[in-house]
Tab-separated table of C-alpha atoms in Angstrom:
chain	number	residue	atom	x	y	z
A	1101	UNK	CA	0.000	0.000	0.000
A	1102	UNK	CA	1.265	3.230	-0.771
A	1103	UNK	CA	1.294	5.796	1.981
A	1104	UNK	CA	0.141	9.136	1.784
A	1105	UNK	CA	2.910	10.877	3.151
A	1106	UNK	CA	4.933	9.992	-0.206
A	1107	UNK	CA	1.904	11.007	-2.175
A	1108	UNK	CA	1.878	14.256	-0.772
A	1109	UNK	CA	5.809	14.552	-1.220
A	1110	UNK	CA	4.991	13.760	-5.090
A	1111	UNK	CA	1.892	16.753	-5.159
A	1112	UNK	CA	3.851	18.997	-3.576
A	1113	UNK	CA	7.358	18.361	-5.346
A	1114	UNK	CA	4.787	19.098	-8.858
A	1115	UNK	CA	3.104	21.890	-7.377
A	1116	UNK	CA	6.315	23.865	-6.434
A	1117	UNK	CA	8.012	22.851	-9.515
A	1118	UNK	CA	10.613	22.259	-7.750
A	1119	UNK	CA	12.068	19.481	-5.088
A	1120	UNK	CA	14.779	22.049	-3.332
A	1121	UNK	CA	10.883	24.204	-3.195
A	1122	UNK	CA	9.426	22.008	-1.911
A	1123	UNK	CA	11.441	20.665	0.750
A	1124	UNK	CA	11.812	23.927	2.188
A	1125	UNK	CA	7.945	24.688	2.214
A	1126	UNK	CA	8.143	21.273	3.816
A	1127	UNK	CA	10.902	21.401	6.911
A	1128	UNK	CA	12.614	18.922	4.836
A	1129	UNK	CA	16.378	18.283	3.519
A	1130	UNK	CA	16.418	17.840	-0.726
A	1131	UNK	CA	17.700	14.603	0.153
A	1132	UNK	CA	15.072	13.396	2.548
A	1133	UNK	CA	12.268	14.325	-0.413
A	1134	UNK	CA	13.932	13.078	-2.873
A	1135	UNK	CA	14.361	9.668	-0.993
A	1136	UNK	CA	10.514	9.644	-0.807
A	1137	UNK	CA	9.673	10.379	-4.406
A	1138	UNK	CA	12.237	7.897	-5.391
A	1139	UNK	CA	10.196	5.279	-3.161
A	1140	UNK	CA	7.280	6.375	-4.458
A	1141	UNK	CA	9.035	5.398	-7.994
A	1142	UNK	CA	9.887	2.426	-6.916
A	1143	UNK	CA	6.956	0.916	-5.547
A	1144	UNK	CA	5.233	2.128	-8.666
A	1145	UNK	CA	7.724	0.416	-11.325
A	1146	UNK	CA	7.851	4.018	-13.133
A	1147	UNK	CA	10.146	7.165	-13.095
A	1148	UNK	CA	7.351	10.108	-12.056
A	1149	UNK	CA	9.513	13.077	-12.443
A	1150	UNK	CA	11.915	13.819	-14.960
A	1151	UNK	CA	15.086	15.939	-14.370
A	1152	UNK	CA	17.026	18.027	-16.285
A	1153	UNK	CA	19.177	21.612	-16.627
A	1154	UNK	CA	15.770	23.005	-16.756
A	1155	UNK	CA	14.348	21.807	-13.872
A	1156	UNK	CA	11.537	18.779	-13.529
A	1157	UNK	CA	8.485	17.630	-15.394
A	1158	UNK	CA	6.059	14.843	-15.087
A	1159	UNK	CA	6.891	11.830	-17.182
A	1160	UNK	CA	3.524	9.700	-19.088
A	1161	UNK	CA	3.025	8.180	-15.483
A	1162	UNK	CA	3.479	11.190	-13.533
A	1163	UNK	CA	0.671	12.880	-15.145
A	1164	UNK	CA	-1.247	9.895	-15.306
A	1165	UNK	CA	-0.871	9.143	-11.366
A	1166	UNK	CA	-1.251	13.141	-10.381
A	1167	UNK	CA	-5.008	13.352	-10.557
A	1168	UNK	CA	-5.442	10.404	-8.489
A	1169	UNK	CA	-2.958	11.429	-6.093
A	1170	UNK	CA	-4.666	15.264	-5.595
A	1171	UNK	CA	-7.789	13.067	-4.952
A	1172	UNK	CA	-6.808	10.898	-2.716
A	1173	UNK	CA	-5.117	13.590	-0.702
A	1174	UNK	CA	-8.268	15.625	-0.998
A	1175	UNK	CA	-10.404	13.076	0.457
A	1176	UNK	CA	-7.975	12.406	3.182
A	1177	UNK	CA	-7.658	15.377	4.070
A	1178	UNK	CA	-11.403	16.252	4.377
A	1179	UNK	CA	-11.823	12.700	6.756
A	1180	UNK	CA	-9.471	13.895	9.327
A	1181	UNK	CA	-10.915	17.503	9.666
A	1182	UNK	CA	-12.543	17.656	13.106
A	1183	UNK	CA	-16.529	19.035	12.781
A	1184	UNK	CA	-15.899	22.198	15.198
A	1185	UNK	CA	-13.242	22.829	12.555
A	1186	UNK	CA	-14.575	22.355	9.073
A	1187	UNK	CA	-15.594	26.009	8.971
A	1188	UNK	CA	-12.453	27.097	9.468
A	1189	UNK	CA	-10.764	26.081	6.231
A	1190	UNK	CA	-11.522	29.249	4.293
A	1191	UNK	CA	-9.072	32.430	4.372
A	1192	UNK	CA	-9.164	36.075	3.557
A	1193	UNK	CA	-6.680	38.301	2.965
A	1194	UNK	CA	-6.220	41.917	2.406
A	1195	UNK	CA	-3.491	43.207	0.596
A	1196	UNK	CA	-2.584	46.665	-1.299
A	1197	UNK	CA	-2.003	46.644	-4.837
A	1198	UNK	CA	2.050	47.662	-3.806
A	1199	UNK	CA	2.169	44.128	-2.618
A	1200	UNK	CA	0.801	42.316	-5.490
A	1201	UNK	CA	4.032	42.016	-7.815
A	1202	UNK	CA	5.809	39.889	-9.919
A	1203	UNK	CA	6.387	37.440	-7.552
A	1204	UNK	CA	2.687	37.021	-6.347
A	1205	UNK	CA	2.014	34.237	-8.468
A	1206	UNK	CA	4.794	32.323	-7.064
A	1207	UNK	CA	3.898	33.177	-3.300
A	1208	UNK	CA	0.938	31.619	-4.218
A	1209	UNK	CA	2.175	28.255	-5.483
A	1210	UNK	CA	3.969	28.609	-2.017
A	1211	UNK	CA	0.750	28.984	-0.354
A	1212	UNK	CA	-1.080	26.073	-1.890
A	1213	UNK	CA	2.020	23.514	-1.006
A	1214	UNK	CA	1.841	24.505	2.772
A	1215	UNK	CA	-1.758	24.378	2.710
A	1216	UNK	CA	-3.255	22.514	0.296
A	1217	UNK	CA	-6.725	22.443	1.641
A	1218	UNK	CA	-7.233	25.661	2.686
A	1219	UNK	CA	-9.374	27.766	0.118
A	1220	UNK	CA	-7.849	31.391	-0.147
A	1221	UNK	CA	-9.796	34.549	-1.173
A	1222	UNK	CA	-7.382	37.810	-1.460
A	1223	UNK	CA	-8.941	41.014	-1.881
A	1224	UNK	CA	-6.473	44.064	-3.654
A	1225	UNK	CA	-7.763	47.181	-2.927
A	1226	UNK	CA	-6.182	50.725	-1.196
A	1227	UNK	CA	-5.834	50.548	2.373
A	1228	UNK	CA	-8.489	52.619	3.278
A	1229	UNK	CA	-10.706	50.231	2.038
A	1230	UNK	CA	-8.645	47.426	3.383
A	1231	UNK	CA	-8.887	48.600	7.418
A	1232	UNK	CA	-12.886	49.666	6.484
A	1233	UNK	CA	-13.262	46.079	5.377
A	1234	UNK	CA	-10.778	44.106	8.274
A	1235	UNK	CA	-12.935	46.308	11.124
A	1236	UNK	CA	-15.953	45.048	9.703
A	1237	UNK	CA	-14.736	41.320	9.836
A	1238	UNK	CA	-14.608	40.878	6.501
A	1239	UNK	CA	-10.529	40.028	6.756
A	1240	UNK	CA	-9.172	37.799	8.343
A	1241	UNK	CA	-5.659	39.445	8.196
A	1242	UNK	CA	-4.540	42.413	6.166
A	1243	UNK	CA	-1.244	43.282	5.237
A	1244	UNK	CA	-0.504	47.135	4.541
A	1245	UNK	CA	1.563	49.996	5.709
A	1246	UNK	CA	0.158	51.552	9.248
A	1247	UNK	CA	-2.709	54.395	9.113
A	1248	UNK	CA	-3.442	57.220	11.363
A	1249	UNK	CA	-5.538	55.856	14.228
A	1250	UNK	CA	-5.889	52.478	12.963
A	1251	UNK	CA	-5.871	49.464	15.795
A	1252	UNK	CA	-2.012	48.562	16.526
A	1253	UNK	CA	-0.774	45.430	14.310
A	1254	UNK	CA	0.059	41.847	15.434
A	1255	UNK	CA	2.996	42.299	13.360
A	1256	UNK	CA	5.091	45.424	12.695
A	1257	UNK	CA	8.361	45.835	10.365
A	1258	UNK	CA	10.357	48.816	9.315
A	1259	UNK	CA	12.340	49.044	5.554
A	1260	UNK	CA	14.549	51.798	4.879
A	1261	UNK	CA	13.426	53.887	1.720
A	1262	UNK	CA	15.957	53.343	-0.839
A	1263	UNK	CA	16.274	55.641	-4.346
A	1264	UNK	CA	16.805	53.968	-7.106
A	1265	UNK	CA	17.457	55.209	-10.732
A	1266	UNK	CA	18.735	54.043	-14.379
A	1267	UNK	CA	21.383	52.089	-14.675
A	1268	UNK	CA	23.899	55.365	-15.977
A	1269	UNK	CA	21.638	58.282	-14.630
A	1270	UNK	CA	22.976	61.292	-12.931
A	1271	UNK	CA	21.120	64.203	-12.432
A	1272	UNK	CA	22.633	67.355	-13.777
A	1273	UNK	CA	20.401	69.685	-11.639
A	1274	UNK	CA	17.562	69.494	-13.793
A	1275	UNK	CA	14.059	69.471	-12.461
A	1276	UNK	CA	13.106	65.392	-12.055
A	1277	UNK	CA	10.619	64.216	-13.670
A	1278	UNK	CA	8.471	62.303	-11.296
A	1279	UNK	CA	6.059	59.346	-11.988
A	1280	UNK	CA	3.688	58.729	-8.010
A	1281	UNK	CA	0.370	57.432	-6.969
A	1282	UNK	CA	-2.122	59.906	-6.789
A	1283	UNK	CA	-2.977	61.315	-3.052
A	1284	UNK	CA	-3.435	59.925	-0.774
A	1285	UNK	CA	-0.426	58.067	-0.293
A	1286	UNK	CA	1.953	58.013	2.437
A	1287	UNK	CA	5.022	57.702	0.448
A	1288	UNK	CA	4.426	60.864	-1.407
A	1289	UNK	CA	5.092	63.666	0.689
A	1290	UNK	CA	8.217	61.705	2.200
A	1291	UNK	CA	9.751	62.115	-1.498
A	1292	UNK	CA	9.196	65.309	-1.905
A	1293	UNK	CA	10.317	66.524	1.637
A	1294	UNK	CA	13.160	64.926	0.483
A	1295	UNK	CA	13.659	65.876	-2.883
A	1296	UNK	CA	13.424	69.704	-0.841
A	1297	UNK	CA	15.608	69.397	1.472
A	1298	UNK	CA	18.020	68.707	-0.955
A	1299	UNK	CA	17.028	71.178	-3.092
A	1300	UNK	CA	16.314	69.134	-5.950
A	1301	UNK	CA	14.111	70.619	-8.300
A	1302	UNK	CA	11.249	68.360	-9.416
A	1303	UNK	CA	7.779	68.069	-11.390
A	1304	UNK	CA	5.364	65.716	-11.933
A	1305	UNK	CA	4.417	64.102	-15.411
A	1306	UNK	CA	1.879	61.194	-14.485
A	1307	UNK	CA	0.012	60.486	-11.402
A	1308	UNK	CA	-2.341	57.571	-10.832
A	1309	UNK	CA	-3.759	55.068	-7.956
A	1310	UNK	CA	-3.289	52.352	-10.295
A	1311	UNK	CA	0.377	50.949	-9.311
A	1312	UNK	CA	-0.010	48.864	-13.439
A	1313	UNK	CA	-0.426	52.361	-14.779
A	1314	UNK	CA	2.455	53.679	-12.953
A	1315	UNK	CA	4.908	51.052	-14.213
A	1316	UNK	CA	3.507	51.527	-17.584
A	1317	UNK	CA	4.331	55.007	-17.055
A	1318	UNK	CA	7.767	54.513	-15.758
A	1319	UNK	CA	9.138	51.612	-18.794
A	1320	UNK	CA	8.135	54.626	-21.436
A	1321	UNK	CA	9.857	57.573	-19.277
């Protein structure tokens, strides 16, 4: 019989895309995973994974096995959920648009690894409407920089603001052209104090609250 626990090794492992990924997401070594997958193989007769420079893909009987596996897991997994705790298996998230990057897609293949059952919502929005909608109980946690007056985190960190420009750029005292979000936004007035202090002359060609729009406007600057 095969055990679950090398099932779940092989979900995971395709899931991440990748075994080093998945071990972490895990708590395990590379080596200790890819001992289990390679059982896995073995009681199955068939390579599942196949390696290369590239990274891994599923062989014929990878995919083959993989929708059984998921199921299996799935069904599992809803067995051993306790009744006072079945309504507990939904999350939502708040997050502002700053947040949601390149890498968001990939934070979320994390997400589904360490919790496969879980069902996630996440709600982009400004943060306004993020603490409106996390004091009404709509969020279950909401990650954003601080507002005036809003109830004190679980969780606090502090980044230093760092300038960054083209790869060759120096400013010849010129007035800067500056791409920011609209108002209000809490990073604005920081720049600019700065930008003053130093007496750097600036002026502002685009504004928006979309942070898409400002990129756009930035890669044609």
């Amino acid at each position: 019989m095969i055990k679950r626990q090398l099932l779940r090794s092989f979900v995971s492992v395709v899931q991440c895309g990748s075994i080093n990924r998945a071990a972490i997401l895990q708590g395990k070594t590379q080596p200790a995973l890819s001992q289990q997958i390679q059982r896995l193989e073995q009681q199955l007769g068939h390579a599942l994974l196949l390696r290369s420079n590239r990274g891994i893909r599923l062989s014929t009987e990878g995919e083959a096995l993989l929708p059984y596996a998921e199921r299996i897991l799935s069904l599992t997994d809803q067995m051993s959920l306790k009744p006072a705790s079945q309504g507990k298996q939904h999350c939502s998230i708040g997050l502002v648009e700053d947040l949601v990057s390149h890498h968001f897609t990939r934070v979320l293949a994390d997400f589904a690894c360490v919790h496969p059952g879980l069902s996630l919502r996440v709600e982009v929005a400004n943060k306004q409407s993020l603490f409106a909608a996390f004091e009404r109980g709509e969020l279950d946690v909401l990650v954003s920089m601080p507002m005036t007056n809003a109830p004190a985190p679980i969780q606090e960190f502090s980044f230093p603001l760092h300038w960054f420009a083209e790869h060759g750029f120096e400013h010849q005292g010129e007035s800067l052209p500056l791409v920011m979000f609209s108002q209000p936004c809490s990073w604005r007035n920081r720049i600019l104090e700065a930008l003053n202090r130093e007496n750097i002359p600036w002026h502002i060609v685009f504004e928006s609250s979309s942070l898409a729009a400002l990129q756009a406007a930035t890669a044609v600057s």
